[in-house]
Coordinates of C-alpha atoms and ligand atoms in Angstrom, one line a residue:
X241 CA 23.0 -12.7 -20.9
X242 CA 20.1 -12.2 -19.0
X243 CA 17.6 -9.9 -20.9
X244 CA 14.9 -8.0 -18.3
X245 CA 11.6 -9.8 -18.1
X246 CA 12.1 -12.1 -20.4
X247 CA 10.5 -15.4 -19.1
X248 CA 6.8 -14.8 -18.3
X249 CA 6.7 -17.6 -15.3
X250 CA 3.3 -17.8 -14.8
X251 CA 0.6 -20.2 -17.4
X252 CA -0.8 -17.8 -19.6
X253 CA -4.7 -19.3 -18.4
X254 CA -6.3 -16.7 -16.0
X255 CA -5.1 -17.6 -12.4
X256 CA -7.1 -16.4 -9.2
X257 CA -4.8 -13.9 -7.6
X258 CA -4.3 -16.3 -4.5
X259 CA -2.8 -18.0 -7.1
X260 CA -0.6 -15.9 -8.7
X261 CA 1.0 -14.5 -5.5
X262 CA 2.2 -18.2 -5.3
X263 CA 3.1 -18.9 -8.9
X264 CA 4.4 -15.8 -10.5
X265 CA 8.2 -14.4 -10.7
X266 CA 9.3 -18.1 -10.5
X267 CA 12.7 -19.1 -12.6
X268 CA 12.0 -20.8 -15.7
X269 CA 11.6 -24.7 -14.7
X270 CA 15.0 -26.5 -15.7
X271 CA 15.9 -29.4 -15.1
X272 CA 17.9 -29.4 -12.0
X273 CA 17.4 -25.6 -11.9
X274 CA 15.8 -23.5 -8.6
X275 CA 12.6 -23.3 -7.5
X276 CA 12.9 -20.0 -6.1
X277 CA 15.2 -16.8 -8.1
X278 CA 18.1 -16.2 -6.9
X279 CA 20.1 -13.5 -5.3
X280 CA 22.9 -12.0 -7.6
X281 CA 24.9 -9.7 -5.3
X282 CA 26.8 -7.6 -8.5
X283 CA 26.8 -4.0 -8.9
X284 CA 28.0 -4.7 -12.6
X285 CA 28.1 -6.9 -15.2
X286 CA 30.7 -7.7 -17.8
X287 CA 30.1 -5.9 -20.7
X288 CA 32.5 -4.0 -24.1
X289 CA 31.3 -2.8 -26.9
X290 CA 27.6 -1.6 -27.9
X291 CA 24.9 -2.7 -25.4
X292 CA 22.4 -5.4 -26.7
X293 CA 18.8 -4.6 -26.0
X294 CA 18.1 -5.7 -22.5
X295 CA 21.5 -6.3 -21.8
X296 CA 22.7 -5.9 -18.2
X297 CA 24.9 -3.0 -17.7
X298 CA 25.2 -1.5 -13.6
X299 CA 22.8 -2.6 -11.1
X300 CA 21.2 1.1 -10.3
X301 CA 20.0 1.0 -14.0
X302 CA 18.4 -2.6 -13.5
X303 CA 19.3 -6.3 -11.9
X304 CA 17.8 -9.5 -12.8
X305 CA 17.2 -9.7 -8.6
X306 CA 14.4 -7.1 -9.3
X307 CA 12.7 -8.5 -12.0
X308 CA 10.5 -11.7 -10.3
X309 CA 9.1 -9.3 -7.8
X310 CA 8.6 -6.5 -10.2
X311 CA 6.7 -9.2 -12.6
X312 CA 4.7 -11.0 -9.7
X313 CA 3.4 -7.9 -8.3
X314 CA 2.4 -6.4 -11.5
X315 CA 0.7 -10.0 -12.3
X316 CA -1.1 -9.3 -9.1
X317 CA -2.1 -5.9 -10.0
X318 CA -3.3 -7.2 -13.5
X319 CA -0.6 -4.4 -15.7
X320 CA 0.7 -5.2 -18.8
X321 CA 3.9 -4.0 -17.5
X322 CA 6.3 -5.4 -15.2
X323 CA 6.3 -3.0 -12.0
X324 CA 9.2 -0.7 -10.8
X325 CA 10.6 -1.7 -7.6
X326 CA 12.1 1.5 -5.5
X327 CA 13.9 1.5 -2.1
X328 CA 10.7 2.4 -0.3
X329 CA 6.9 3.5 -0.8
X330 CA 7.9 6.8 0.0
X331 CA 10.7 6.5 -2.9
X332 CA 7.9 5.3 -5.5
X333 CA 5.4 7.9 -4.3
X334 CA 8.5 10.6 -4.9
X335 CA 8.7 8.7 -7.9
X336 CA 5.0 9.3 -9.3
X337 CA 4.8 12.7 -8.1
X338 CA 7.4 13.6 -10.2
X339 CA 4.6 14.0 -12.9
X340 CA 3.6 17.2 -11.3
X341 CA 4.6 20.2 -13.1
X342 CA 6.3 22.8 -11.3
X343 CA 3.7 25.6 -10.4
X344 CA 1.3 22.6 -11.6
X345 CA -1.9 21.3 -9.4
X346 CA -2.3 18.3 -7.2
X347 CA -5.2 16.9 -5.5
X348 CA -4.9 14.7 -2.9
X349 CA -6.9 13.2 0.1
X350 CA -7.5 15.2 3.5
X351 CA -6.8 11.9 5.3
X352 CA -3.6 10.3 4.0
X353 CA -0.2 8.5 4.4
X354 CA 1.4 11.7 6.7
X355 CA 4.6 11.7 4.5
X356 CA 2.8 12.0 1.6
X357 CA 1.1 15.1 2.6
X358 CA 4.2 16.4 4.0
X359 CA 5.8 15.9 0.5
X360 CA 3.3 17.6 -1.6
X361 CA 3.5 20.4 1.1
X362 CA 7.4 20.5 0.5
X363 CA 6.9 20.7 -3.5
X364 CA 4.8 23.8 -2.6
X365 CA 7.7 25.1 -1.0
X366 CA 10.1 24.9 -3.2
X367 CA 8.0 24.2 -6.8
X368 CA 4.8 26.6 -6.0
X369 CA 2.7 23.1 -6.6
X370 CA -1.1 24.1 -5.6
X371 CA -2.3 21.1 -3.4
X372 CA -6.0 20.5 -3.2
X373 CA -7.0 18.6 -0.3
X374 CA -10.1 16.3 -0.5
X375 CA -12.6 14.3 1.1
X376 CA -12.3 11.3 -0.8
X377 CA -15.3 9.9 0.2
X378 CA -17.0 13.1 -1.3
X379 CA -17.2 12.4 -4.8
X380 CA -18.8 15.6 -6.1
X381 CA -16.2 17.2 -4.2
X382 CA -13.0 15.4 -5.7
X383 CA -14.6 15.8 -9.3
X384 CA -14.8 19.4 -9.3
X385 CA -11.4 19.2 -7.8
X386 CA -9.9 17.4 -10.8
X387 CA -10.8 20.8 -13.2
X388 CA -7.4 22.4 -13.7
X389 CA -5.7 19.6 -12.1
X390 CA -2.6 17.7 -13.2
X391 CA -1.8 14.8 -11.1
X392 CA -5.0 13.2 -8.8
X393 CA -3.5 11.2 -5.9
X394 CA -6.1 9.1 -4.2
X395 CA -6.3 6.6 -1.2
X396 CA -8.7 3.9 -0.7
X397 CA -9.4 3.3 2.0
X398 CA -7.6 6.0 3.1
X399 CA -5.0 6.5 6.3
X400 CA -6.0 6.7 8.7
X401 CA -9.7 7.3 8.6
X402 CA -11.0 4.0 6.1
X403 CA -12.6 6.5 4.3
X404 CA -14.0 4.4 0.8
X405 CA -13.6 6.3 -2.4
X406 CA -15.6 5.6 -5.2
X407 CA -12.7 4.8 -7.1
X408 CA -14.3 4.0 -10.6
X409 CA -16.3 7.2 -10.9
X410 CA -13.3 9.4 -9.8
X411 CA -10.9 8.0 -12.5
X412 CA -12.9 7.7 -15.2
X413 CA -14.0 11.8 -14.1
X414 CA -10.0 12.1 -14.3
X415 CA -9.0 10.3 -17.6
X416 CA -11.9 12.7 -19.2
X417 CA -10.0 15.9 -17.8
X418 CA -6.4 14.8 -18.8
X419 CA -5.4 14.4 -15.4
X420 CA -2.9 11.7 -14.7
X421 CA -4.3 9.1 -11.8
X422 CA -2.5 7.4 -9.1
X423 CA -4.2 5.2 -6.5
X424 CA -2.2 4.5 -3.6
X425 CA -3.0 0.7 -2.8
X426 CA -0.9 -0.2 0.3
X427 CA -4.1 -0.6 2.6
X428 CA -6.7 -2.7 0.3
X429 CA -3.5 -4.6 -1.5
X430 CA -3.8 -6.1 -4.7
X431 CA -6.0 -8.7 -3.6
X432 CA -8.5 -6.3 -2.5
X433 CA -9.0 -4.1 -5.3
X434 CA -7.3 -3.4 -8.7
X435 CA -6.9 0.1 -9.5
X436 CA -5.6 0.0 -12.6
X437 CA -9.0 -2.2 -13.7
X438 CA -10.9 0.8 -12.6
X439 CA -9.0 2.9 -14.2
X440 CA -6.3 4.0 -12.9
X441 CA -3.3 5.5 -14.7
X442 CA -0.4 4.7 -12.0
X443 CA -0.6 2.4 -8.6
X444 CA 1.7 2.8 -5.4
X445 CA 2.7 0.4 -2.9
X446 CA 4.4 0.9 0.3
X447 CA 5.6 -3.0 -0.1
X448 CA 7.0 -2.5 3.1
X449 CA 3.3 -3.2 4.6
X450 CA 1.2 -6.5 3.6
X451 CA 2.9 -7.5 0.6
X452 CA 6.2 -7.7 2.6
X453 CA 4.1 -8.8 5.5
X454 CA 6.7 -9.0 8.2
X455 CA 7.9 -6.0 9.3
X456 CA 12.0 -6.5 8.2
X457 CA 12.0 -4.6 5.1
X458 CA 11.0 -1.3 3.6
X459 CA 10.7 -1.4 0.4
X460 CA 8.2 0.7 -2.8
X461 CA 7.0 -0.1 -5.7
X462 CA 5.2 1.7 -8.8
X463 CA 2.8 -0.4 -11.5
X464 CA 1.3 0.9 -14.4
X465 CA -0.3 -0.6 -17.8
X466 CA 1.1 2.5 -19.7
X467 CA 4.8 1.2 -21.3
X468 CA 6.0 5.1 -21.9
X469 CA 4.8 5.6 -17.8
X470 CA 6.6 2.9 -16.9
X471 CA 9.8 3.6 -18.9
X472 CA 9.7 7.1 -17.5
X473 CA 8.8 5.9 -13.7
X474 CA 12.5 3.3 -14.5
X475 CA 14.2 6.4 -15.8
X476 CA 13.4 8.5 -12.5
X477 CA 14.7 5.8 -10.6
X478 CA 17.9 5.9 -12.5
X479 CA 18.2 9.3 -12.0
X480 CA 17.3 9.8 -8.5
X481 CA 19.2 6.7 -7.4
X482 CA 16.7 5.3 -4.5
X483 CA 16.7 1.5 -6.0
X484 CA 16.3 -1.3 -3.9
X485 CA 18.6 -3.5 -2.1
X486 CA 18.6 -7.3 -3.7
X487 CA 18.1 -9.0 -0.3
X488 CA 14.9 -7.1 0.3
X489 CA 13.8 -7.6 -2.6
X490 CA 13.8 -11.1 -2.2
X491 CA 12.4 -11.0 1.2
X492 CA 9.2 -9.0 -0.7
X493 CA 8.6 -11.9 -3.1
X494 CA 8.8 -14.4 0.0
X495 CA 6.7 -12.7 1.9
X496 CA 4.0 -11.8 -1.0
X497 CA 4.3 -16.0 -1.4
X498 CA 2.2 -16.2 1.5
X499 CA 0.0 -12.6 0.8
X500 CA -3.4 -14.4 0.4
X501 CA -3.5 -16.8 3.4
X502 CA -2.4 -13.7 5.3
X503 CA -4.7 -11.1 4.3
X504 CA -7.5 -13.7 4.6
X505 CA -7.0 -14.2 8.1
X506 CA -6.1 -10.9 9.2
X507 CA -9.5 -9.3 7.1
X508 CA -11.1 -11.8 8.9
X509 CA -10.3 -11.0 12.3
X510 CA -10.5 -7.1 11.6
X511 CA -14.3 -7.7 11.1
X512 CA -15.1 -9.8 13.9
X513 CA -12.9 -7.6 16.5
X514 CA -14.7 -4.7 14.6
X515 CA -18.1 -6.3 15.4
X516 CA -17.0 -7.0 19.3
X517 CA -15.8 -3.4 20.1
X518 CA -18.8 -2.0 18.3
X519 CA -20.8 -3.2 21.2
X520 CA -18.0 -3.0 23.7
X521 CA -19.1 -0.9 26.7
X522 CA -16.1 1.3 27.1
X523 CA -16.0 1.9 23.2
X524 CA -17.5 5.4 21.6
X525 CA -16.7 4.5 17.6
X526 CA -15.4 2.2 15.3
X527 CA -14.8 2.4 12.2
X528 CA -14.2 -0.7 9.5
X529 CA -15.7 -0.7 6.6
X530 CA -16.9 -4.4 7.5
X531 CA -19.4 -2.6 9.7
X532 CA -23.0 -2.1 8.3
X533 CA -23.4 1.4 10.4
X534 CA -19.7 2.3 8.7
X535 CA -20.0 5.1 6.4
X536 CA -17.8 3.5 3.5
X537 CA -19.8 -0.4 4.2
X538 CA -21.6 -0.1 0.9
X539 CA -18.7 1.0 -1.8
X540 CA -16.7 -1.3 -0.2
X541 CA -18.9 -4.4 -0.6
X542 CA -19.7 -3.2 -4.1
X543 CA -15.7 -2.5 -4.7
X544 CA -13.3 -4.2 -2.7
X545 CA -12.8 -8.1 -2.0
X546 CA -12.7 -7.8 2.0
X547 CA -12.6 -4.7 3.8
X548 CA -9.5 -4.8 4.9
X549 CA -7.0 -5.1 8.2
X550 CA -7.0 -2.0 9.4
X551 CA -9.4 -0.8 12.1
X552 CA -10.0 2.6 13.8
X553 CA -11.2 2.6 17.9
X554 CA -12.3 5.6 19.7
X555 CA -11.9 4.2 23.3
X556 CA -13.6 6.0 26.0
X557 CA -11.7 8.8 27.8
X558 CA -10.5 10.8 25.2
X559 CA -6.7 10.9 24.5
X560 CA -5.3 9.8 28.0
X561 CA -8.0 6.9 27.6
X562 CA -6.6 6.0 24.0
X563 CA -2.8 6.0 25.7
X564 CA -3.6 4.1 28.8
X565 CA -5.3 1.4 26.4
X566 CA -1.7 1.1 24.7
X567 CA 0.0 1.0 27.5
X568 CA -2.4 -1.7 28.9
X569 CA -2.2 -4.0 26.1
X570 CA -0.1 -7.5 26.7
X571 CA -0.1 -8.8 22.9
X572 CA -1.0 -6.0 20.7
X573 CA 2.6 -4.1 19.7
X574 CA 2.4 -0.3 20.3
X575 CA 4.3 0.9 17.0
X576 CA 4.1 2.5 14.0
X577 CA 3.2 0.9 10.5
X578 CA 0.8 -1.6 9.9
X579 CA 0.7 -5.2 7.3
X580 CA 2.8 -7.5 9.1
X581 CA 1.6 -10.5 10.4
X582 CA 2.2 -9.1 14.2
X583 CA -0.9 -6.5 15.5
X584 CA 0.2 -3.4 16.3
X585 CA -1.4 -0.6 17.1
X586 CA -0.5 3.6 17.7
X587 CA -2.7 7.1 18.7
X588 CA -2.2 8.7 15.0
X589 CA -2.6 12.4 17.0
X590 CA 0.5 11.2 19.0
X591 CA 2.3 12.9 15.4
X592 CA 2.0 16.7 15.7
X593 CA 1.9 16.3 12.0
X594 CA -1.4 14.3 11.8
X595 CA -4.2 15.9 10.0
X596 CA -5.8 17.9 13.1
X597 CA -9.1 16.6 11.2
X598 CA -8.5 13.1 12.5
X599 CA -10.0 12.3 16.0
X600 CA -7.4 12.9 19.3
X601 CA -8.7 9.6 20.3
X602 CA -8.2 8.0 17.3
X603 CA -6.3 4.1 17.7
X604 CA -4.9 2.9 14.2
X605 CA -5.3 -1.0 14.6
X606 CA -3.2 -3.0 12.6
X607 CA -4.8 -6.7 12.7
X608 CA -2.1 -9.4 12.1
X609 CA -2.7 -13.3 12.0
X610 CA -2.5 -14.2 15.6
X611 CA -5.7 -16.2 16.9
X612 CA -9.1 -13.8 17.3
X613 CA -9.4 -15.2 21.0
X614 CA -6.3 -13.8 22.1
X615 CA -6.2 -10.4 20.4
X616 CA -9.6 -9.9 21.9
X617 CA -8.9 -10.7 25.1
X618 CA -6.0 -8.6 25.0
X619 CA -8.0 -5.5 24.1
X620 CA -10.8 -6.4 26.4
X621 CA -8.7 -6.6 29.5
X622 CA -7.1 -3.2 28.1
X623 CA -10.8 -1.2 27.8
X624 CA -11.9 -2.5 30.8
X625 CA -8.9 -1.3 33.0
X626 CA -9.8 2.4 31.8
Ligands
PLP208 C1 3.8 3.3 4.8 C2 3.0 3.9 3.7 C3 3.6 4.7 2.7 C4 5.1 4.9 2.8 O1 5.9 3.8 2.5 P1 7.3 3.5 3.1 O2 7.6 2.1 2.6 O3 7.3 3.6 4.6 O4 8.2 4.5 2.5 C5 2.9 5.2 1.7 N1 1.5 5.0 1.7 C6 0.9 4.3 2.6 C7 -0.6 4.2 2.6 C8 1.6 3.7 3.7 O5 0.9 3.0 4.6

């Protein structure tokens, strides 16, 4: 029998989280045994009679193929719980959101993961949610937008703006109010910032992005210290059915082995092609947080470890300037998403959808690991052909 998270695999001495991307979710050691989990392809397990505590039953409910990821990621996030691992970020956002009443309140940010506003728009439609939109970088604002509230959403930065929130100040405002807090931490990953150390009720991850890293799976996941949250974000997923396939699972654990050395390099480079283009003559804004003129430099030097890999450019020319820079670029990948280990990059206004407060001329950079020189070069010969 194989009871669920059963075998805490990493020493119980505090680890650095470089560390425990490596080290966590490994099989027990056995002589002889694997080094890395393996994948059980079973959609049931043999069972009769009354079902033991943590006894295996039918995969939707919960497979031991889930259950290293789900441990090393909440071992990276620092929760008492093991996380909940859903078919996609969009699944685990669906997922958290279920914690909204119907004709209950929502606040979430102005700038944000498109689908994500387009779902809280939807449970409008058909639940009569209220949504209030926020500036997240306004904290005044969000904290009188927590009064009445139920659920606070919050990205940080956010998508695709890199707007910095003052994350510590807006969860404590919502524990005081009774409003349950989820911090959608796709963009500054695990290793850049903690929510639930702040404060945070409930954290998000669109795994599909750096903790993945490689742009061949889509995957979600939900973490929480709260063991009630957690056993009510399992039962939703049970319910609802949107559970993740074992092989990408096991992809997502692979990939997160390397999470560290990746978001190292790609942080790295997102600050020193931020620091190029600033001065770059066909350039009229960027925005990184890395940047000392950037409005969100200070709370992200205070809060997060790195400023993260994405970048915003404002090339010159307006829209048709942004587009003919895409189609210019050699090396950069013109695509959606962002967190692999390939740089890709897309105009956000290209969406009809896209918050009409985001610039026309907006580029969404994703930095991946390839060498500095060459991505710059790439982008230099692309602004200079404008
Ligand atoms: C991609 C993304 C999502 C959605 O995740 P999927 O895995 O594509 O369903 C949610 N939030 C953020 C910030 C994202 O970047």
């Amino acid at each position: 029998m194989s009871a669920p998270h059963d075998q805490p695999s990493v020493p119980p001495r505090a680890l650095s989280p470089q560390t425990v991307a490596v080290a966590a979710g490994r099989p027990a050691r056995v002589q002889g045994g694997p080094v890395n989990p393996p994948v059980v392809l079973s959609s049931t397990y043999v069972s009769q009679g009354v079902q033991q505590p943590g006894e295996l039953l039918y995969t939707r409910m919960d497979t031991e193929t889930w259950h290293p990821f789900e441990e090393a990621l909440a071992a990276l996030e620092g929760a008492r719980q093991p996380g909940v691992v859903f078919s996609s970020g969009m699944a685990a956002i669906a997922a958290v959101l279920s914690f909204v009443p119907a004709g209950g309140t929502v606040v979430v940010p102005r700038h944000a993961y498109q689908v994500t506003l387009g779902f809280v728009d939807d449970l409008t439609a058909r639940t009569g949610v209220t949504v209030r939109r926020v500036d997240v970088a306004e904290t005044d604002q969000v904290v009188a937008a927590l009064d009445g509230a139920d659920v606070v959403l919050l990205e940080s930065p956010t998508n695709p703006m890199l707007e910095v929130a003052d994350l510590p100040v807006l969860l404590a405002a919502a524990r005081e109010r009774g409003v349950l807090s989820v911090v959608d931490n796709t963009f500054a990953t695990p290793l850049g910032q903690q929510p639930l150390a702040h404060g945070a009720d409930l954290v998000v991850h669109s795994v599909t992005k750096y903790l993945a890293g490689h742009s061949d799976v889509v995957l979600g996941a939900v973490v929480t210290d709260d063991a009630d949250l957690a056993a009510r974000v399992r039962a939703y997923r049970t319910l609802h059915g949107a559970i993740a396939g074992p092989w990408e699972v096991w992809l997502a654990l692979r990939g997160m082995r390397t999470l560290a050395l990746r978001v190292e390099r790609s942080q790295a480079t997102a600050a020193e092609l931020a620091r190029r283009l600033a001065e770059h003559p066909d350039v009229v804004e960027v925005r990184h947080p890395s940047l000392p003129q950037d409005p969100g430099h200070e709370r992200a030097t205070r809060l997060m470890d790195g400023y993260g890999s994405v970048l915003g450019l404002r090339p010159r020319g307006g829209a048709a300037g942004a587009d003919a820079v895409v189609a210019a670029l050699e090396l950069w990948v013109p695509a959606t998403s962002l967190g692999g280990v390939e740089s890709c990059l897309e105009r956000r206004r290209r969406f009809a959808t896209e918050s009409r407060t985001v610039p026309e001329d907006l580029l969404r950079m994703s930095v991946g690991i390839e060498d500095v020189e060459d991505l710059w070069a790439d982008l230099d010969q692309a602004l200079r052909s404008l």
